[in-house]
Amino acid sequence: MQSAKPILEARALKKSFKDLEVLKGIDFLIMPQELVFIIGPSGSGKSTLLRCFNRLELPSEGSVIFDGVDLVSSNTDINATRQQIGMVFQQFNLYPHLTVMRNITLALQKVSKKDADEAKNIANQVLKQVDLEEKINAYPSELSGGQQQRVAIARAMALKPKVMLFDEPTSALDPELVGSVLQVIKQLRKSGMTMVVVSHEMRFAREAADRIVFMCDGLIVEEGSPKQIFDHPKQVRTQEFVSEITR
Amino acid sequence: MSDKIEFDRLAQFIETFFRPDLIREYSGAIGHGIIITCEIAFLVVITGIATGLFLAIIRAYNIKILNILIIISVDILRSLPPLVLILLFYFGLPLLGLNMSSFIVLWLVLSFVLAAFAEEIFWAGILSVRQGQWEAARSTGLSFGQSLIYIVIPQAIRITIAPLTNRTIAITKNTALGTVIGVSEILNQASTAQSFSGNATPLMMGALAYIFLFIPVVIIGRWIETKFSWKRA
């Protein structure tokens, strides 16, 4: 039973920045095809945890196991592993000097060693999935925020990752542009993509997530189904947070 | 009466700076100087900027001992007047058995100086590229070096075009310093001609030659600046 094995797992994960301990011992796992939302007040360590999942932050203690490989170990070929872990950022981080196509094909050609034609085909495919085929030759500055974020998602999808990490993907967007990005996440979920999302979109989390993880002060306080977390939180801090955001 | 004085002054001015016979006599020499200046300027721009970029890339790898060496040499080169270096190289190095022509000395010194300034400019450009660009690149599996070459350096270069153009013009104008070690560039030809003729016309020809040479560079610099500027996403 392959589906019984977690695709991504954090064990006793700690992360400190100088004297400040941001993650204080996190145990977390995500099963294939799951959509997990990490929520919590700002400064709770959500983004840091997410960034440990592809070693953008190197954990101070503990381990991150992705598909059987320990990311923290210095023996791991991190560049090869990162291709299988897509990441989408709050600020999109498209390359402003490259066209949409080059944004997508660069890693395909330089890391996955696809030839130019194949990379272009893949770029066309993923752009179709985010409904932006016609923007293939545009530069990022010519796109709206929502379009840029969809290109960023397409760039991550192009590498056929086993997991996708979303770090507040809609926080930098104007409200009317949020929907199109969430739509893409929904589609990805339908296609069976495993995803971890740090987000403040609570309505979307309730509707789409398989599981909600509530973090506070560098620890996972509570996790469960959206219904459980939003309607019947057990912990006091979860109750406070939920009543705060749903007020 | 006063018209006569005005006319005399004008005639004297032309006699001093624009004597037609001297223009004819020395245009060949000044032309030769222009060629030499162009050669050195071209070589200095190529080697200086390439070396500066190379040093900035090395510095990005953050290898402590190399970075200390780069920072010290760059600071020394930036604080010394280029003329001091030229004299030191030209008159000092032969005592160590290292003989170089004045042309080579001028080229090397100005390249070093331009490289030092260019390194600092490129380095500032590299630092100004937002961290998110690195993170996006690395998260797709690009190595540090690939992220630097394909993502960060191209953006850094666009940011640095304006200060780099200014610095390049300032340093290539220092080709005129070659005159003190006898490089037969524009100023050398002009001042030689000036002492033979006892007239300032050759110097004025030299000045015009510099304007003729560097105005296009200034214009090209401005053109590159607008061409490579792009809106930040």
CSV table of N, CA and C in Angstrom, one decimal, chain A residues 138-200:
chain,number,residue,atom,x,y,z
A,138,ALA,N,4.7,37.1,-23.1
A,138,ALA,CA,4.7,38.3,-22.4
A,138,ALA,C,5.8,38.3,-21.3
A,139,TYR,N,6.1,39.5,-20.8
A,139,TYR,CA,7.0,39.6,-19.7
A,139,TYR,C,6.2,39.8,-18.4
A,140,PRO,N,6.7,39.4,-17.3
A,140,PRO,CA,5.9,39.4,-16.0
A,140,PRO,C,5.3,40.8,-15.8
A,141,SER,N,6.0,41.9,-16.1
A,141,SER,CA,5.5,43.2,-15.8
A,141,SER,C,4.3,43.5,-16.6
A,142,GLU,N,4.0,42.7,-17.7
A,142,GLU,CA,2.8,43.0,-18.5
A,142,GLU,C,1.6,42.2,-18.0
A,143,LEU,N,1.8,41.5,-16.9
A,143,LEU,CA,0.7,40.7,-16.4
A,143,LEU,C,0.1,41.3,-15.1
A,144,SER,N,-1.1,41.0,-14.8
A,144,SER,CA,-1.7,41.4,-13.5
A,144,SER,C,-1.1,40.5,-12.4
A,145,GLY,N,-1.3,40.9,-11.1
A,145,GLY,CA,-0.8,40.1,-10.0
A,145,GLY,C,-1.3,38.6,-10.1
A,146,GLY,N,-2.6,38.5,-10.3
A,146,GLY,CA,-3.3,37.2,-10.4
A,146,GLY,C,-2.7,36.3,-11.5
A,147,GLN,N,-2.4,37.0,-12.7
A,147,GLN,CA,-1.8,36.3,-13.8
A,147,GLN,C,-0.4,35.9,-13.4
A,148,GLN,N,0.4,36.8,-12.8
A,148,GLN,CA,1.7,36.4,-12.4
A,148,GLN,C,1.8,35.2,-11.5
A,149,GLN,N,0.8,35.2,-10.5
A,149,GLN,CA,0.8,34.1,-9.6
A,149,GLN,C,0.5,32.8,-10.3
A,150,ARG,N,-0.4,32.9,-11.3
A,150,ARG,CA,-0.7,31.7,-12.0
A,150,ARG,C,0.4,31.2,-12.8
A,151,VAL,N,1.2,32.1,-13.4
A,151,VAL,CA,2.4,31.7,-14.1
A,151,VAL,C,3.4,31.1,-13.1
A,152,ALA,N,3.5,31.7,-11.9
A,152,ALA,CA,4.4,31.1,-10.9
A,152,ALA,C,4.0,29.6,-10.6
A,153,ILE,N,2.7,29.4,-10.5
A,153,ILE,CA,2.2,28.1,-10.2
A,153,ILE,C,2.5,27.2,-11.4
A,154,ALA,N,2.3,27.7,-12.6
A,154,ALA,CA,2.6,26.9,-13.8
A,154,ALA,C,4.1,26.5,-13.8
A,155,ARG,N,5.0,27.5,-13.4
A,155,ARG,CA,6.4,27.3,-13.4
A,155,ARG,C,6.8,26.1,-12.5
A,156,ALA,N,6.1,26.1,-11.3
A,156,ALA,CA,6.3,25.0,-10.4
A,156,ALA,C,5.8,23.7,-10.9
A,157,MET,N,4.6,23.7,-11.5
A,157,MET,CA,3.9,22.5,-12.0
A,157,MET,C,4.7,21.9,-13.1
A,158,ALA,N,5.4,22.7,-13.9
A,158,ALA,CA,6.1,22.2,-15.1
A,158,ALA,C,7.1,21.1,-14.7
A,159,LEU,N,7.7,21.2,-13.6
A,159,LEU,CA,8.7,20.2,-13.1
A,159,LEU,C,8.1,18.9,-12.6
A,160,LYS,N,6.8,18.8,-12.7
A,160,LYS,CA,6.0,17.6,-12.3
A,160,LYS,C,6.4,17.3,-10.8
A,161,PRO,N,6.2,18.2,-9.9
A,161,PRO,CA,6.5,17.9,-8.5
A,161,PRO,C,5.6,16.9,-7.9
A,162,LYS,N,6.1,16.3,-6.8
A,162,LYS,CA,5.3,15.4,-6.1
A,162,LYS,C,4.5,16.1,-5.0
A,163,VAL,N,5.0,17.2,-4.6
A,163,VAL,CA,4.3,18.1,-3.6
A,163,VAL,C,4.4,19.5,-4.0
A,164,MET,N,3.4,20.3,-3.8
A,164,MET,CA,3.6,21.7,-4.0
A,164,MET,C,3.3,22.5,-2.7
A,165,LEU,N,4.2,23.5,-2.5
A,165,LEU,CA,4.1,24.3,-1.2
A,165,LEU,C,3.7,25.7,-1.6
A,166,PHE,N,2.7,26.2,-1.0
A,166,PHE,CA,2.2,27.5,-1.3
A,166,PHE,C,2.3,28.4,0.0
A,167,ASP,N,3.2,29.5,-0.2
A,167,ASP,CA,3.4,30.4,0.9
A,167,ASP,C,2.6,31.6,0.8
A,168,GLU,N,1.4,31.7,1.4
A,168,GLU,CA,0.5,32.8,1.3
A,168,GLU,C,0.3,33.3,-0.2
A,169,PRO,N,-0.2,32.4,-1.0
A,169,PRO,CA,-0.2,32.6,-2.5
A,169,PRO,C,-1.1,33.8,-2.9
A,170,THR,N,-2.1,34.2,-2.0
A,170,THR,CA,-3.0,35.2,-2.4
A,170,THR,C,-2.9,36.5,-1.6
A,171,SER,N,-1.9,36.5,-0.7
A,171,SER,CA,-1.9,37.7,0.2
A,171,SER,C,-1.5,39.0,-0.4
A,172,ALA,N,-0.7,38.9,-1.6
A,172,ALA,CA,-0.3,40.1,-2.2
A,172,ALA,C,-1.2,40.5,-3.3
A,173,LEU,N,-2.4,39.8,-3.4
A,173,LEU,CA,-3.2,40.1,-4.6
A,173,LEU,C,-4.4,41.0,-4.2
A,174,ASP,N,-4.9,41.8,-5.2
A,174,ASP,CA,-6.1,42.5,-5.0
A,174,ASP,C,-7.2,41.5,-4.8
A,175,PRO,N,-8.2,41.9,-4.0
A,175,PRO,CA,-9.3,40.9,-3.7
A,175,PRO,C,-9.9,40.3,-5.0
A,176,GLU,N,-10.1,41.1,-6.0
A,176,GLU,CA,-10.8,40.5,-7.2
A,176,GLU,C,-10.0,39.6,-8.0
A,177,LEU,N,-8.7,39.5,-7.7
A,177,LEU,CA,-7.8,38.6,-8.4
A,177,LEU,C,-7.6,37.3,-7.7
A,178,VAL,N,-8.0,37.2,-6.4
A,178,VAL,CA,-7.8,36.0,-5.6
A,178,VAL,C,-8.4,34.8,-6.1
A,179,GLY,N,-9.7,35.0,-6.6
A,179,GLY,CA,-10.5,33.9,-7.1
A,179,GLY,C,-9.8,33.0,-8.1
A,180,SER,N,-9.1,33.7,-9.1
A,180,SER,CA,-8.5,32.9,-10.2
A,180,SER,C,-7.4,32.0,-9.7
A,181,VAL,N,-6.7,32.5,-8.7
A,181,VAL,CA,-5.6,31.7,-8.2
A,181,VAL,C,-6.1,30.5,-7.4
A,182,LEU,N,-7.2,30.8,-6.6
A,182,LEU,CA,-7.7,29.7,-5.8
A,182,LEU,C,-8.3,28.6,-6.7
A,183,GLN,N,-8.9,29.1,-7.9
A,183,GLN,CA,-9.5,28.2,-8.9
A,183,GLN,C,-8.4,27.2,-9.3
A,184,VAL,N,-7.2,27.7,-9.6
A,184,VAL,CA,-6.1,26.8,-10.0
A,184,VAL,C,-5.7,25.8,-9.0
A,185,ILE,N,-5.7,26.2,-7.7
A,185,ILE,CA,-5.4,25.3,-6.6
A,185,ILE,C,-6.5,24.2,-6.5
A,186,LYS,N,-7.7,24.6,-6.7
A,186,LYS,CA,-8.8,23.6,-6.7
A,186,LYS,C,-8.6,22.6,-7.8
A,187,GLN,N,-8.3,23.1,-9.0
A,187,GLN,CA,-8.0,22.2,-10.2
A,187,GLN,C,-6.9,21.2,-9.9
A,188,LEU,N,-5.8,21.7,-9.3
A,188,LEU,CA,-4.7,20.9,-8.9
A,188,LEU,C,-5.1,19.8,-8.0
A,189,ARG,N,-6.0,20.2,-7.0
A,189,ARG,CA,-6.4,19.2,-6.1
A,189,ARG,C,-7.2,18.1,-6.8
A,190,LYS,N,-8.0,18.5,-7.7
A,190,LYS,CA,-8.8,17.5,-8.5
A,190,LYS,C,-7.9,16.6,-9.3
A,191,SER,N,-6.7,17.1,-9.7
A,191,SER,CA,-5.8,16.3,-10.5
A,191,SER,C,-5.0,15.4,-9.6
A,192,GLY,N,-5.2,15.5,-8.2
A,192,GLY,CA,-4.5,14.7,-7.3
A,192,GLY,C,-3.2,15.2,-6.8
A,193,MET,N,-2.9,16.5,-7.0
A,193,MET,CA,-1.6,17.0,-6.5
A,193,MET,C,-1.6,17.1,-4.9
A,194,THR,N,-0.5,16.7,-4.3
A,194,THR,CA,-0.3,16.9,-2.9
A,194,THR,C,0.1,18.3,-2.6
A,195,MET,N,-0.6,19.0,-1.7
A,195,MET,CA,-0.3,20.4,-1.5
A,195,MET,C,-0.3,20.8,0.0
A,196,VAL,N,0.6,21.7,0.3
A,196,VAL,CA,0.6,22.3,1.7
A,196,VAL,C,0.5,23.8,1.4
A,197,VAL,N,-0.5,24.4,2.1
A,197,VAL,CA,-0.8,25.8,1.8
A,197,VAL,C,-0.8,26.6,3.1
A,198,VAL,N,0.1,27.6,3.2
A,198,VAL,CA,0.0,28.6,4.3
A,198,VAL,C,-0.9,29.7,3.8
A,199,SER,N,-2.0,30.0,4.4
A,199,SER,CA,-2.9,31.0,3.9
A,199,SER,C,-3.8,31.6,4.9
A,200,HIS,N,-4.3,32.7,4.6
A,200,HIS,CA,-5.3,33.4,5.4
A,200,HIS,C,-6.7,33.3,4.8
